Amino acid sequence: MALFARKDRKTAPGADEALGLFLFDAVNDALSAERVLKAAGYEVSLVAPPAHLRAGCDLSVALPRVEHIGAERELIDAGVPLREWVADAEGTAEVCDLVTSVDFGQWLMVRAGNMKIVVEKDTGLIVNTSGGGCPDIPYLNLALVGKRVDEVPRPKDLGYTLCGLMLDRAYQEVRAQLDAREMETVGVGGGAV
């Protein structure tokens, strides 16, 4: 029945709605919550909670307050541990979306926050990851360096910290730039596109 159908949003989530926050004790729980809620059709965003609400995790998930109950049910059903819901998102800050890239000719370096990834442009081989002081960074470096960027899991799926999340943003940007480069090459050389 159309009366109860979900409306498509025309504006960014929370642009005209009051937001609340799901808080977590671990970064990987916040990342899991984002993944579960987006898969269920909720428009959510990862944000840094206000300092007085932080307790072991620098990420929280923001969504309109009116969707709190349904979203919480999704998280419980998916087994995502929650610390608490806060019905006031005032004082939150966006997770750093500043992504920069530097073209070194043979290599492309992309930086997101304090994390960097460097790939060889012709092969897509990850030659280095660096930055951050989180405990999962050595593991992410071992899991990614020396492998093709299109053959490795996303850092977000491997890591458990904010550094892993920022490396994931750099990874997404490097994939987008390499894909655009490949499309451009195919379009110029082979006429296909």
Short mmCIF file of N, CA, C and O in Angstrom, two decimals, residues 18-21 23 45-54 57-62 65 86-95:
data_model
loop_
_atom_site.label_atom_id
_atom_site.label_comp_id
_atom_site.label_asym_id
_atom_site.label_seq_id
_atom_site.Cartn_x
_atom_site.Cartn_y
_atom_site.Cartn_z
N ALA A 18 16.15 15.72 12.87
CA ALA A 18 16.98 15.64 14.07
C ALA A 18 17.69 14.29 14.06
O ALA A 18 17.08 13.26 13.79
N LEU A 19 18.97 14.33 14.36
CA LEU A 19 19.78 13.10 14.33
C LEU A 19 20.06 12.59 15.73
O LEU A 19 20.13 13.35 16.69
N GLY A 20 20.25 11.29 15.81
CA GLY A 20 20.72 10.65 17.02
C GLY A 20 21.93 9.80 16.68
O GLY A 20 22.30 9.67 15.51
N LEU A 21 22.52 9.21 17.70
CA LEU A 21 23.76 8.44 17.50
C LEU A 21 23.68 7.07 18.14
O LEU A 21 23.21 6.94 19.28
N LEU A 23 26.20 4.51 19.71
CA LEU A 23 27.58 4.51 20.21
C LEU A 23 28.05 3.06 20.37
O LEU A 23 27.25 2.17 20.66
N SER A 45 25.48 7.77 8.50
CA SER A 45 26.84 8.25 8.27
C SER A 45 27.68 7.96 9.50
O SER A 45 27.19 7.99 10.63
N LEU A 46 28.95 7.64 9.24
CA LEU A 46 29.90 7.47 10.34
C LEU A 46 30.37 8.84 10.76
O LEU A 46 30.76 9.65 9.91
N VAL A 47 30.30 9.14 12.03
CA VAL A 47 30.73 10.43 12.55
C VAL A 47 31.56 10.21 13.81
O VAL A 47 31.51 9.14 14.42
N ALA A 48 32.30 11.23 14.18
CA ALA A 48 33.03 11.21 15.46
C ALA A 48 32.08 11.75 16.53
O ALA A 48 31.57 12.85 16.40
N PRO A 49 31.81 10.97 17.57
CA PRO A 49 30.89 11.45 18.61
C PRO A 49 31.53 12.59 19.41
O PRO A 49 32.75 12.74 19.43
N PRO A 50 30.70 13.38 20.08
CA PRO A 50 31.27 14.43 20.94
C PRO A 50 32.19 13.81 22.00
O PRO A 50 31.98 12.66 22.41
N ALA A 51 33.17 14.56 22.41
CA ALA A 51 34.19 14.04 23.33
C ALA A 51 33.59 13.45 24.61
O ALA A 51 34.06 12.42 25.10
N HIS A 52 32.53 14.06 25.14
CA HIS A 52 31.97 13.56 26.40
C HIS A 52 31.24 12.23 26.24
O HIS A 52 30.91 11.57 27.23
N LEU A 53 31.01 11.78 25.00
CA LEU A 53 30.34 10.50 24.78
C LEU A 53 31.31 9.39 24.36
O LEU A 53 30.91 8.24 24.24
N ARG A 54 32.56 9.71 24.13
CA ARG A 54 33.52 8.70 23.66
C ARG A 54 33.95 7.80 24.80
O ARG A 54 34.22 8.25 25.89
N CYS A 57 35.88 4.15 21.51
CA CYS A 57 35.66 4.12 20.07
C CYS A 57 35.44 5.54 19.58
O CYS A 57 34.63 6.27 20.13
N ASP A 58 36.15 5.91 18.55
CA ASP A 58 36.05 7.26 18.02
C ASP A 58 35.03 7.37 16.89
O ASP A 58 35.01 8.36 16.19
N LEU A 59 34.22 6.36 16.70
CA LEU A 59 33.21 6.40 15.65
C LEU A 59 31.84 6.11 16.23
O LEU A 59 31.70 5.33 17.17
N SER A 60 30.84 6.75 15.64
CA SER A 60 29.46 6.43 15.96
C SER A 60 28.69 6.50 14.65
O SER A 60 29.19 6.98 13.65
N VAL A 61 27.47 6.00 14.68
CA VAL A 61 26.63 5.99 13.49
C VAL A 61 25.48 6.96 13.73
O VAL A 61 24.74 6.81 14.71
N ALA A 62 25.35 7.94 12.85
CA ALA A 62 24.27 8.93 12.96
C ALA A 62 23.16 8.58 12.00
O ALA A 62 23.41 8.16 10.86
N ARG A 65 16.46 10.44 14.15
CA ARG A 65 15.92 9.87 15.39
C ARG A 65 14.68 9.01 15.15
O ARG A 65 14.49 8.02 15.84
N VAL A 86 21.96 7.63 21.69
CA VAL A 86 21.89 8.99 22.21
C VAL A 86 21.03 9.80 21.24
O VAL A 86 21.33 9.84 20.04
N ALA A 87 19.99 10.40 21.74
CA ALA A 87 19.04 11.10 20.88
C ALA A 87 19.46 12.53 20.54
O ALA A 87 18.65 13.32 20.11
N ASP A 88 20.71 12.84 20.71
CA ASP A 88 21.20 14.18 20.40
C ASP A 88 22.58 14.07 19.75
O ASP A 88 23.52 13.61 20.39
N ALA A 89 22.67 14.49 18.52
CA ALA A 89 23.94 14.38 17.79
C ALA A 89 24.73 15.68 17.81
O ALA A 89 25.73 15.81 17.11
N GLU A 90 24.30 16.65 18.61
CA GLU A 90 25.01 17.93 18.64
C GLU A 90 26.44 17.73 19.14
O GLU A 90 26.67 17.02 20.12
N GLY A 91 27.36 18.35 18.46
CA GLY A 91 28.76 18.25 18.84
C GLY A 91 29.52 17.17 18.08
O GLY A 91 30.70 16.99 18.28
N THR A 92 28.83 16.45 17.19
CA THR A 92 29.52 15.43 16.40
C THR A 92 30.32 16.12 15.30
O THR A 92 30.06 17.25 14.93
N ALA A 93 31.28 15.38 14.77
CA ALA A 93 32.09 15.90 13.67
C ALA A 93 32.18 14.84 12.59
O ALA A 93 32.17 13.65 12.88
N GLU A 94 32.20 15.30 11.36
CA GLU A 94 32.34 14.37 10.25
C GLU A 94 33.69 13.69 10.32
O GLU A 94 34.70 14.30 10.69
N VAL A 95 33.70 12.41 9.98
CA VAL A 95 34.98 11.73 9.84
C VAL A 95 35.67 12.36 8.64
O VAL A 95 35.03 12.71 7.66
#
